[in-house]
Every structure is written in structure tokens, then in C-alpha cells.
Amino acid sequence: MLRSFFIYLSKLRWLRDLILKLGFTRKASRRFVAGESAEEVIEVIRQLNGQNILATCDHLGEDVSTEADARDARDHYLQILDLIQKSGVKSHVSLKLTQFGLDVSGELCRELVSSVIEKAAQLGTFVRIDMEDSPHTERTLAVYRDMRKEYSNCGIVIQASLYRTADDIKGLVDDGIANVRLCKGAYQESSTIAFPHKADVDANMVKLMQYLITAPGAYLAMATHDEKMIDATKRWVAQYNLSKDSFEFQMLYGIRRDLQQQLAAEGYRMRVYVPYGTEWYPYYMRRLAERPANLWFVLSNFFKP
Ligand code: FDA
């Protein structure tokens, strides 16, 4: 119930505009958001790198409705790639296609995303395409497939919650383009297309992890804070004698820092998704949806001087 409510709120533009104006919410956003500027995110990534943790940074923004906004997003990503290079921090970038104009024009989106991937290729780095809600699934996969015709330095995100996912992953593996961040899925979806029960999502995630981690030519980024999923991955890796750096774990900035540090110390490749920017509202609401108890953190900030 609460999950659906927060996902519903995440889509309300008027509420977003209101919340972004309130000073205390900005302070509370720091729980999951590294800062507003590119310089701030580089500093956070430097600290993570100091703990042997890699990063992928995301300049927050989604659902843009004009070409100008989409072009701005592209320009920002080109700048952050330069900054990553100059600062020497170890970080990829992650982006959302609706921030790059997917809902404005598929052609525009392809043009802008390919210029970011092209630049990343020149700098020897990598671009991960996030997965958004189901009206975008097919189009996101199509853009990814097109990008892979030209570039190998990009990957996609796939959600274990969707029924279609096993087929999607098999298709990517068969085509030799399965560089996949596997996550549970952060959006509210109908039971006609997604598993309604968490236990089924979890079971699917384990099954897909087992398949992907040994599939020929595939690379798995296991994106979860769920200790059951992490333990299942570790067991599978040990059982098949796979090396600890043949895949990676990924977690979100600000969530289970203890576990992030523990996995890095155990020698696993650990990457943290570090969002930054002023457009944090929908991202933040999805984090509340995943764990409504996070709301207490927001409210406690309200009463702090
Ligand atoms: P689960 O929800 O079962 O949580 C397990 C435990 O993790 C909880 O008991 C709690 O301890 C902790 N936890 C989880 N969420 C928390 C939160 N918000 N606050 C505090 N603690 C929390 N989704 C998507 O649809 N598209 C995408 O592109 C991405 N990208 C992405 C990148 C990375 C690096 C990660 C880690 C996740 C995503 N996601 C995503 C989000 C993902 O789909 C999922 O919603 C969250 O990771 C929560 O699911 P868990 O696997 O952590 O398990």
C-alpha cells in the first residue's frame, strides 16, 4: 500500500516543485543524494574509492518533455565525464533515457546517448543505461541494442520483477550483449506483467543471477542490498569456483554502507551508484517506497534546527 502511495507521489509534478522549494527537504535529501554539484559528487566518489569501492554516478533527472532539456542533460554528462577523467576518480556514469528525451523522440534520444557513449569510449570508461517503468522497457532495450551495434562500453539494467525478464536476458546473452545490472525493480507494476509477491521476485533474481554469472560473454552487476541475494551470489560463485572479480556487487549511495565496506574488504568488486543534482525528488520518493521507515529520517530533519 505505502509503496504504491510513494510511487504515485513520485509522479506528481506540483508536489515535486513544492518539495524542492522547502529547505529542510533539501537537507534530508542528503541521505541518498551526494550533493548538487559535479564537484561535490567527485569528492564523495573519492572517499568511496578510498575504501576500495568503485562508483557509477548519475546526474539526477528524468521524464524531460523538451528537446532543450534533453540536450542540457547530454551536455552535463559530457562535462562530468571530463571531470571524472581529470580528477582521476574511479567511476562510470549511469543515465536514464527519459532524461535524454526518450518520450520526446527516439531519434533525439539515440543521438544524445550515443554522443555520451562515444565520449566515454574515448576516455576509456563505461555508460550504464538505467531501466525505468514498464512503458519504457521495450524502447529502452531497443536503444541499448542500437548502441551495442556501435559501442561495447555500455550496459543495461534489467528488473527481476518483470515476467518478461528471463526472455530479455536470454536474448541479450544469445546476441553477445549481456552486460547487465540485475535489480529487483523500483517501480509499481501491474500483476499482469510483474510478480506481485516479493518472494517470487527474489526467487527470479537468484535464478537470473545464476544464469548470467556463467553465461558465455555476459557480465553481471548484482544490484541489491538484500543479504539473502548477496549470500546466494557468494555461494554460487564459490560453488563454481568463479573469481571474485568476474562480476560485481552494486548498491545505492547511503544504503547499507556497512555491507558495502564489508564486501569490498572481502575482495569482491563493489560499486556504488552515486546520484547528485537538484532533481532528486522522484529518486528520493522511490527510496521511500522501498523502505517507508525512511520517512522518519525526513520528518526528524523537519524538527532539527
Ligand atoms: P529489498 O527491497 O528486499 O531490500 C533489502 C534490504 O535492503 C532492506 O531490508 C533494507 O535493509 C535495505 N534497503 C533496500 N532499499 C532501501 C532503502 N530505500 N532505504 C534503506 N534501506 C533499504 N531499479 C530500477 O527499477 N531501475 C534501475 O535502473 C535501478 N538501478 C539500481 C542501481 C543500483 C546500484 C541498485 C542497488 C538498485 C537499483 N534499482 C533500480 C533499485 C532496485 O530495483 C530496488 O528497488 C532496490 O535496490 C531495493 O531492492 P533490494 O534488492 O535492495 O532488496
Coordinates of C-alpha atoms in Angstrom, one line a residue, residues 1-296:
M1 CA 0.0 0.0 0.0
L2 CA 2.6 2.5 1.2
R3 CA 4.9 1.5 -1.7
S4 CA 2.2 2.3 -4.3
F5 CA 1.5 5.6 -2.5
F6 CA 5.1 6.8 -2.6
I7 CA 5.4 5.8 -6.3
Y8 CA 2.2 7.7 -7.0
L9 CA 3.6 10.7 -5.2
S10 CA 6.9 10.4 -7.1
K11 CA 5.0 11.2 -10.4
L12 CA 3.3 14.4 -9.1
R13 CA 5.0 17.4 -10.7
W14 CA 3.3 20.0 -8.5
L15 CA 4.4 18.2 -5.3
R16 CA 7.9 17.9 -6.7
D17 CA 8.0 21.6 -7.3
L18 CA 6.8 22.3 -3.8
I19 CA 9.1 19.9 -2.1
L20 CA 12.1 21.2 -4.0
K21 CA 11.5 24.6 -2.6
L22 CA 11.5 23.6 1.1
G23 CA 14.8 24.0 2.7
F24 CA 14.5 21.1 5.2
T25 CA 13.8 18.5 2.4
R26 CA 17.0 19.5 0.7
K27 CA 18.9 18.7 3.9
A28 CA 17.0 15.3 4.2
S29 CA 17.8 14.5 0.5
R30 CA 21.5 14.2 1.5
R31 CA 20.6 10.8 3.0
F32 CA 20.6 9.3 -0.5
V33 CA 22.0 12.1 -2.8
A34 CA 25.7 13.0 -2.8
G35 CA 25.2 16.7 -3.4
E36 CA 24.0 19.2 -6.0
S37 CA 27.2 19.9 -8.0
A38 CA 29.6 17.9 -10.0
E39 CA 32.4 18.9 -7.7
E40 CA 30.5 17.5 -4.7
V41 CA 29.9 14.2 -6.3
I42 CA 33.6 13.8 -7.3
E43 CA 34.5 14.4 -3.7
V44 CA 32.1 11.7 -2.5
I45 CA 33.4 9.3 -5.1
R46 CA 37.0 10.0 -4.0
Q47 CA 36.0 9.0 -0.5
L48 CA 34.4 5.8 -1.7
N49 CA 37.4 5.0 -3.8
G50 CA 39.5 5.4 -0.7
Q51 CA 37.5 2.4 0.8
N52 CA 38.2 0.4 -2.3
I53 CA 34.7 1.0 -3.6
L54 CA 34.1 1.9 -7.2
A55 CA 31.3 4.2 -8.3
T56 CA 28.8 5.0 -11.1
C57 CA 27.4 8.5 -10.9
D58 CA 24.0 9.6 -12.0
H59 CA 23.1 13.2 -12.7
L60 CA 19.5 13.2 -11.5
G61 CA 16.7 13.9 -13.9
E62 CA 14.0 12.1 -15.8
D63 CA 10.9 12.5 -17.8
V64 CA 12.0 15.6 -19.7
S65 CA 9.5 16.9 -22.1
T66 CA 11.6 19.3 -24.3
E67 CA 14.5 18.8 -26.7
A68 CA 16.3 21.7 -24.9
D69 CA 16.2 19.9 -21.6
A70 CA 17.4 16.6 -23.2
R71 CA 20.3 18.5 -24.8
D72 CA 21.2 20.1 -21.4
A73 CA 21.3 16.6 -19.9
R74 CA 23.6 15.4 -22.6
D75 CA 25.9 18.4 -22.1
H76 CA 26.1 17.8 -18.4
Y77 CA 27.1 14.2 -18.9
L78 CA 29.8 15.2 -21.3
Q79 CA 31.2 17.6 -18.6
I80 CA 31.0 15.1 -15.8
L81 CA 32.9 12.6 -18.0
D82 CA 35.6 15.2 -18.4
L83 CA 35.7 15.9 -14.7
I84 CA 35.9 12.2 -13.8
Q85 CA 38.8 11.9 -16.2
K86 CA 40.6 15.0 -14.9
S87 CA 40.1 14.1 -11.2
G88 CA 41.2 10.5 -11.7
V89 CA 38.4 9.0 -9.6
K90 CA 37.2 5.5 -10.5
S91 CA 33.7 6.0 -11.7
H92 CA 31.4 5.1 -14.6
V93 CA 28.2 7.0 -15.3
S94 CA 24.6 5.9 -15.3
L95 CA 21.8 7.6 -17.1
K96 CA 18.1 7.4 -17.7
L97 CA 16.7 7.6 -21.3
T98 CA 13.7 9.7 -20.4
Q99 CA 16.2 12.4 -19.3
F100 CA 17.7 12.1 -22.8
G101 CA 14.3 12.7 -24.4
L102 CA 13.0 9.2 -25.0
D103 CA 9.5 10.5 -24.6
V104 CA 10.2 13.4 -27.0
S105 CA 11.7 11.5 -29.8
G106 CA 13.5 8.1 -30.1
E107 CA 15.8 9.6 -32.7
L108 CA 16.8 12.5 -30.5
C109 CA 17.4 10.2 -27.6
R110 CA 19.7 7.9 -29.7
E111 CA 21.7 10.9 -31.0
L112 CA 22.3 12.3 -27.5
V113 CA 23.0 9.0 -25.7
S114 CA 25.4 7.9 -28.4
S115 CA 27.4 11.1 -28.0
V116 CA 27.8 10.3 -24.3
I117 CA 28.8 6.7 -25.0
E118 CA 31.2 7.9 -27.7
K119 CA 32.9 10.3 -25.4
A120 CA 33.1 7.6 -22.6
A121 CA 34.7 5.3 -25.2
Q122 CA 37.3 7.9 -26.0
L123 CA 38.0 8.3 -22.3
G124 CA 38.1 4.5 -21.7
T125 CA 35.1 4.4 -19.5
F126 CA 31.6 3.0 -19.4
V127 CA 27.9 4.0 -19.5
R128 CA 25.1 2.1 -17.8
I129 CA 21.5 2.7 -19.1
D130 CA 19.1 2.6 -16.2
M131 CA 15.7 0.9 -16.6
E132 CA 12.6 2.9 -15.9
D133 CA 8.9 1.8 -15.6
S134 CA 7.3 -0.7 -18.0
P135 CA 6.0 1.8 -20.6
H136 CA 9.7 2.4 -21.3
T137 CA 11.1 -1.2 -21.1
E138 CA 10.8 -2.1 -24.8
R139 CA 12.1 1.2 -26.0
T140 CA 15.0 1.2 -23.6
L141 CA 16.0 -2.2 -24.7
A142 CA 15.8 -1.1 -28.3
V143 CA 18.0 1.9 -27.7
Y144 CA 20.5 -0.3 -25.9
R145 CA 20.6 -2.8 -28.8
D146 CA 21.2 0.0 -31.2
M147 CA 24.0 1.4 -29.1
R148 CA 25.7 -2.0 -28.9
K149 CA 25.8 -2.2 -32.7
E150 CA 28.5 0.6 -32.4
Y151 CA 29.9 0.5 -28.9
S152 CA 30.9 -2.1 -26.4
N153 CA 31.3 0.3 -23.4
C154 CA 27.7 0.3 -22.4
G155 CA 25.4 -1.9 -20.4
I156 CA 21.7 -2.1 -19.4
V157 CA 19.6 -2.6 -16.3
I158 CA 17.1 -5.4 -16.1
Q159 CA 14.4 -5.8 -13.4
A160 CA 13.8 -9.3 -11.9
S161 CA 10.3 -8.2 -11.0
L162 CA 9.0 -8.5 -14.6
Y163 CA 7.8 -11.7 -16.2
R164 CA 9.4 -10.9 -19.5
T165 CA 12.9 -10.5 -17.9
A166 CA 14.1 -14.1 -18.3
D167 CA 13.4 -13.9 -22.1
D168 CA 15.0 -10.5 -22.3
I169 CA 18.2 -11.7 -20.6
K170 CA 18.3 -14.8 -22.8
G171 CA 18.0 -12.6 -25.9
L172 CA 20.9 -10.4 -24.7
V173 CA 23.1 -13.4 -23.9
D174 CA 22.3 -15.0 -27.3
D175 CA 23.3 -11.8 -29.1
G176 CA 26.5 -11.5 -27.0
I177 CA 25.5 -8.1 -25.5
A178 CA 24.5 -9.1 -21.9
N179 CA 26.3 -6.6 -19.8
V180 CA 23.5 -6.4 -17.2
R181 CA 22.9 -4.7 -13.9
L182 CA 20.3 -7.0 -12.4
C183 CA 18.0 -5.3 -9.8
K184 CA 14.6 -6.2 -8.4
G185 CA 12.8 -3.2 -9.9
A186 CA 11.8 0.1 -8.2
Y187 CA 8.5 0.8 -9.9
Q188 CA 5.0 -0.1 -9.2
E189 CA 3.8 -2.5 -11.9
S190 CA 0.6 -4.4 -12.6
S191 CA 0.4 -8.1 -11.7
T192 CA -0.3 -8.8 -15.3
I193 CA 3.3 -8.0 -16.2
A194 CA 5.2 -8.3 -12.9
F195 CA 5.4 -10.7 -9.9
P196 CA 3.1 -9.3 -7.2
H197 CA 4.9 -11.1 -4.4
K198 CA 8.4 -10.3 -3.1
A199 CA 9.3 -13.9 -2.6
D200 CA 8.7 -14.6 -6.4
V201 CA 10.8 -11.5 -7.3
D202 CA 13.6 -12.8 -5.0
A203 CA 13.4 -16.3 -6.5
N204 CA 13.6 -14.9 -10.0
M205 CA 16.5 -12.7 -9.1
V206 CA 18.5 -15.7 -7.8
K207 CA 17.7 -17.8 -10.9
L208 CA 18.7 -14.9 -13.2
M209 CA 21.9 -14.3 -11.2
Q210 CA 22.9 -18.0 -11.6
Y211 CA 22.3 -17.9 -15.3
L212 CA 24.0 -14.6 -16.0
I213 CA 27.1 -15.1 -14.0
T214 CA 28.2 -18.1 -16.0
A215 CA 26.6 -17.3 -19.4
P216 CA 29.2 -17.0 -22.1
G217 CA 30.3 -13.4 -22.8
A218 CA 27.9 -12.0 -20.1
Y219 CA 28.8 -9.6 -17.3
L220 CA 26.7 -9.3 -14.2
A221 CA 26.4 -6.4 -11.8
M222 CA 24.3 -7.7 -8.9
A223 CA 22.5 -4.6 -7.6
T224 CA 20.9 -5.3 -4.3
H225 CA 21.1 -4.6 -0.5
D226 CA 19.4 -7.8 0.3
E227 CA 21.7 -10.1 2.3
K228 CA 19.8 -13.2 1.0
M229 CA 20.5 -12.2 -2.6
I230 CA 24.2 -11.4 -1.7
D231 CA 24.7 -14.7 0.1
A232 CA 23.1 -16.7 -2.7
T233 CA 25.5 -15.0 -5.1
K234 CA 28.5 -15.7 -2.9
R235 CA 27.5 -19.3 -2.6
W236 CA 27.1 -19.7 -6.4
V237 CA 30.5 -18.0 -7.0
A238 CA 32.2 -20.4 -4.5
Q239 CA 30.4 -23.5 -5.9
Y240 CA 31.6 -22.8 -9.4
N241 CA 35.0 -21.6 -8.3
L242 CA 34.5 -18.2 -10.1
S243 CA 36.8 -15.4 -9.3
K244 CA 35.6 -12.6 -7.1
D245 CA 36.1 -10.0 -9.8
S246 CA 34.3 -11.9 -12.6
F247 CA 31.2 -9.9 -11.6
E248 CA 30.4 -7.0 -9.3
F249 CA 28.0 -6.1 -6.5
Q250 CA 26.3 -2.7 -6.7
M251 CA 24.4 -0.7 -4.0
L252 CA 22.9 2.7 -3.8
Y253 CA 24.7 5.6 -2.1
G254 CA 23.7 5.9 1.5
I255 CA 22.2 2.4 1.8
R256 CA 23.9 -0.4 3.8
R257 CA 27.3 1.3 3.9
D258 CA 28.4 -1.3 6.4
L259 CA 27.7 -4.1 3.8
Q260 CA 29.4 -2.1 1.0
Q261 CA 32.5 -1.8 3.0
Q262 CA 32.4 -5.4 4.2
L263 CA 32.1 -6.8 0.6
A264 CA 34.9 -4.6 -0.6
A265 CA 37.1 -5.8 2.3
E266 CA 36.3 -9.4 1.4
G267 CA 37.7 -8.7 -2.0
Y268 CA 34.5 -8.5 -4.1
R269 CA 34.3 -5.8 -6.7
M270 CA 31.9 -3.3 -5.2
R271 CA 30.4 -0.3 -7.0
V272 CA 28.1 2.3 -5.5
Y273 CA 25.5 4.2 -7.5
V274 CA 26.0 7.9 -6.6
P275 CA 23.2 10.3 -7.6
Y276 CA 23.6 14.0 -7.5
G277 CA 21.9 17.2 -8.7
T278 CA 18.9 19.2 -7.9
E279 CA 16.3 16.9 -9.4
W280 CA 16.3 14.5 -6.6
Y281 CA 12.6 14.3 -5.8
P282 CA 11.4 11.2 -7.8
Y283 CA 14.6 9.3 -7.0
Y284 CA 14.1 10.1 -3.3
M285 CA 10.4 9.0 -3.3
R286 CA 11.4 5.7 -4.8
R287 CA 13.8 5.2 -1.9
L288 CA 10.9 5.9 0.5
A289 CA 8.7 3.5 -1.4
E290 CA 11.3 0.7 -0.9
R291 CA 11.5 1.4 2.8
P292 CA 8.8 3.6 4.2
A293 CA 10.7 3.7 7.5
N294 CA 13.0 6.2 5.8
L295 CA 10.2 8.7 6.2
W296 CA 11.2 9.1 9.9

